[in-house]
PDB file of C-alpha atoms in Angstrom:
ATOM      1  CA  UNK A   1      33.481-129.499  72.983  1.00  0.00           C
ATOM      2  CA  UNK A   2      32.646-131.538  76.210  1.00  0.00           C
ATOM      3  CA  UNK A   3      36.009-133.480  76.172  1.00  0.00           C
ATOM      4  CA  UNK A   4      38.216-130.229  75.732  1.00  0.00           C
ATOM      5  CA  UNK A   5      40.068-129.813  78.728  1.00  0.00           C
ATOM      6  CA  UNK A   6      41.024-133.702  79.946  1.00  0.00           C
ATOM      7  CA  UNK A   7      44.404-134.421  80.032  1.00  0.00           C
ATOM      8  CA  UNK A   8      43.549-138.041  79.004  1.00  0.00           C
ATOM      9  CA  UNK A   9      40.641-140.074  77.454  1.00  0.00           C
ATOM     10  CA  UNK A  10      39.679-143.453  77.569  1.00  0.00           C
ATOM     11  CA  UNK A  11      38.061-145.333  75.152  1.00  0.00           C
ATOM     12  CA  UNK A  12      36.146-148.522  76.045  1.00  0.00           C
ATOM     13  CA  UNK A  13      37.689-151.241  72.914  1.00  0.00           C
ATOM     14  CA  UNK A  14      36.147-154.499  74.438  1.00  0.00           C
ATOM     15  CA  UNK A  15      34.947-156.065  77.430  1.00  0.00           C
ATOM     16  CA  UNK A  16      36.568-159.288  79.734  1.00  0.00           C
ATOM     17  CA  UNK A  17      34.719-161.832  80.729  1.00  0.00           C
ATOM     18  CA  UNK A  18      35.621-164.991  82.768  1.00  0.00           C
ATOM     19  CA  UNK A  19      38.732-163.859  81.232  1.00  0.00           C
ATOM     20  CA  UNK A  20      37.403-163.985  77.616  1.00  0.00           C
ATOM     21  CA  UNK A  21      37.508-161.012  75.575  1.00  0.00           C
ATOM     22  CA  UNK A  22      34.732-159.827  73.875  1.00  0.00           C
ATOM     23  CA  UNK A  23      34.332-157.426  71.369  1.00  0.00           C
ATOM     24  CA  UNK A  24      30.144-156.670  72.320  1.00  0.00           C
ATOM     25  CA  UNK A  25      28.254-156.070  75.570  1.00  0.00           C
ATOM     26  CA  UNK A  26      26.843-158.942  77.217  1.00  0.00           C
ATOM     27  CA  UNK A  27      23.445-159.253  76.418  1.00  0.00           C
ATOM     28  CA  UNK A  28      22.812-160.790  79.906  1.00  0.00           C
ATOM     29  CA  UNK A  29      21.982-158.499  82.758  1.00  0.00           C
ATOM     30  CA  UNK A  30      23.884-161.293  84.648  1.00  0.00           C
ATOM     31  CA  UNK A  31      26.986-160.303  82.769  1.00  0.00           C
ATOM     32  CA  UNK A  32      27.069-157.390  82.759  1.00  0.00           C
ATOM     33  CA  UNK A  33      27.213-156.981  86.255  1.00  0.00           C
ATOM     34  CA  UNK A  34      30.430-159.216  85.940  1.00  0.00           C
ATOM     35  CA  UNK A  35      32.258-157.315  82.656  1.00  0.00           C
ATOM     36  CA  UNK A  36      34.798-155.718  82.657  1.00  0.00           C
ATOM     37  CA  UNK A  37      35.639-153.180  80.751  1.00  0.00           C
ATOM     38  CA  UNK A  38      39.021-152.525  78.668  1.00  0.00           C
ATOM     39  CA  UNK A  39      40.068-149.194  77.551  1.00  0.00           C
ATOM     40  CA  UNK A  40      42.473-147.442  75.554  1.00  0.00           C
ATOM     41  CA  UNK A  41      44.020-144.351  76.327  1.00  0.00           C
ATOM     42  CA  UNK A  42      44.653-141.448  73.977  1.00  0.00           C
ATOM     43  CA  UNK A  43      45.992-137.601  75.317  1.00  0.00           C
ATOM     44  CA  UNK A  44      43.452-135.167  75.524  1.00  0.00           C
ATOM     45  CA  UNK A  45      43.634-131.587  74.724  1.00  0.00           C
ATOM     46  CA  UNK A  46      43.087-128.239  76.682  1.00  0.00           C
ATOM     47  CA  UNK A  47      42.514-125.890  73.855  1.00  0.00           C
ATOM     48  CA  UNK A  48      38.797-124.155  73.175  1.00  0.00           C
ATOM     49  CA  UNK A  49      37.715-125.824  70.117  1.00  0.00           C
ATOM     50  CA  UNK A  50      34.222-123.993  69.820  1.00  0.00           C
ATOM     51  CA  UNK A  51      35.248-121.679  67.180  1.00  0.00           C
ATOM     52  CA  UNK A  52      36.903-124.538  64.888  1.00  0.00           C
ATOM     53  CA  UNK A  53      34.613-125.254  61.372  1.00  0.00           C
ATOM     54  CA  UNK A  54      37.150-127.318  59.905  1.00  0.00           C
ATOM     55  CA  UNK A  55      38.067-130.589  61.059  1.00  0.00           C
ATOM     56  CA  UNK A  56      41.656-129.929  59.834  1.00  0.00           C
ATOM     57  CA  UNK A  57      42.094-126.924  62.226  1.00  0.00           C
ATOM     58  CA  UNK A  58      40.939-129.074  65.542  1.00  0.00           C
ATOM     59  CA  UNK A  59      43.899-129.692  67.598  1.00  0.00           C
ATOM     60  CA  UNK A  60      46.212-132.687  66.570  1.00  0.00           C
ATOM     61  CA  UNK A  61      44.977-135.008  69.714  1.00  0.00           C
ATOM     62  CA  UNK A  62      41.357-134.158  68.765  1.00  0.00           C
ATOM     63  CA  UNK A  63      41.846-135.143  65.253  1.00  0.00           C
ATOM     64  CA  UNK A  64      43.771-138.425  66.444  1.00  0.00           C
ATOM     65  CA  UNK A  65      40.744-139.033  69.049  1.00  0.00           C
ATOM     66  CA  UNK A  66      38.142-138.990  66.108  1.00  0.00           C
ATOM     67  CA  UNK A  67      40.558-140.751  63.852  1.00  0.00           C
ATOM     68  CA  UNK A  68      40.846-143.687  66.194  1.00  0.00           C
ATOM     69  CA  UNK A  69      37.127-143.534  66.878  1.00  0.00           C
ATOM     70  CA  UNK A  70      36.264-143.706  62.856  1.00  0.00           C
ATOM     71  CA  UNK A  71      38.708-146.482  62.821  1.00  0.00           C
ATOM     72  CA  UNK A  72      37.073-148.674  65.916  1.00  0.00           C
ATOM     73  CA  UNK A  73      33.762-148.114  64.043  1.00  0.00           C
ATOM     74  CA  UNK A  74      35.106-148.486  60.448  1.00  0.00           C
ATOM     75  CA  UNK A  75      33.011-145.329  59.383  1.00  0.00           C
ATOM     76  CA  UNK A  76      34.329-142.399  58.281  1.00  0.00           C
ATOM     77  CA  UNK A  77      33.447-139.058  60.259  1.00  0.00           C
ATOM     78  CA  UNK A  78      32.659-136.103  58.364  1.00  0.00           C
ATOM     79  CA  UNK A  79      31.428-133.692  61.430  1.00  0.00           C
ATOM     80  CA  UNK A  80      31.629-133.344  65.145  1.00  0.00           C
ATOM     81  CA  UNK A  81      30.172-131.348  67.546  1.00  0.00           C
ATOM     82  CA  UNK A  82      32.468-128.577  69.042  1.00  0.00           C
ATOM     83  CA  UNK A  83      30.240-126.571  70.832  1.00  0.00           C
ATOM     84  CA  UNK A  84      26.047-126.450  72.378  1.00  0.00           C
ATOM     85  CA  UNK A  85      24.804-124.668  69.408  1.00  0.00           C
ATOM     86  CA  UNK A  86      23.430-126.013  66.195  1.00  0.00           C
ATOM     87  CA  UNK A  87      26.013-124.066  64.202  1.00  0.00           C
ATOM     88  CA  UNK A  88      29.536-125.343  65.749  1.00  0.00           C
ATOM     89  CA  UNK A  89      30.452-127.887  63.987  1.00  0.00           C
ATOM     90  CA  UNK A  90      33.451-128.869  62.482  1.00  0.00           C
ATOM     91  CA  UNK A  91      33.321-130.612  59.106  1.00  0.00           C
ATOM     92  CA  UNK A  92      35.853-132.387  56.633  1.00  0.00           C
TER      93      UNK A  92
END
């Protein structure tokens, strides 16, 4: 619901550095005031998605959004949010 409306999103994949890639935070506060982070890039979507209950009817760069997420996580994602209310959801 919060994400409707971008015309692009990034998603944060891994983190550089010293020029090594790393697939986790730093756990140093050191670090992490040095990382860098590296994104990818997927097309948002302008549509109002509050009314959507089914995870089929989101739009197409929704459904690619949370299918890249699930895949960066490797866990399946049965509901999302798509909307401030307890009741909209969207669901598989």
């Amino acid at each position: 619901d919060i994400l409707s409306g971008f015309d692009e999103l990034k998603i944060a994949v891994a983190y550089e550095l010293d020029g090594e890639r790393l697939m986790y935070p730093p756990l140093t506060n050191e670090d992490v005031e040095r990382v860098i982070p590296v994104y990818e890039t997927l097309p948002g979507w302008m549509e109002d998605i509050s009314d959507v209950r089914r995870m089929v009817d989101l739009p197409a760069n929704a459904r690619a959004y949370i299918d890249r997420i699930a895949a960066l996580l490797e866990t399946p994602i049965h509901t999302v949010s798509v909307g401030p209310e307890r009741d909209q959801l969207a669901q598989a």
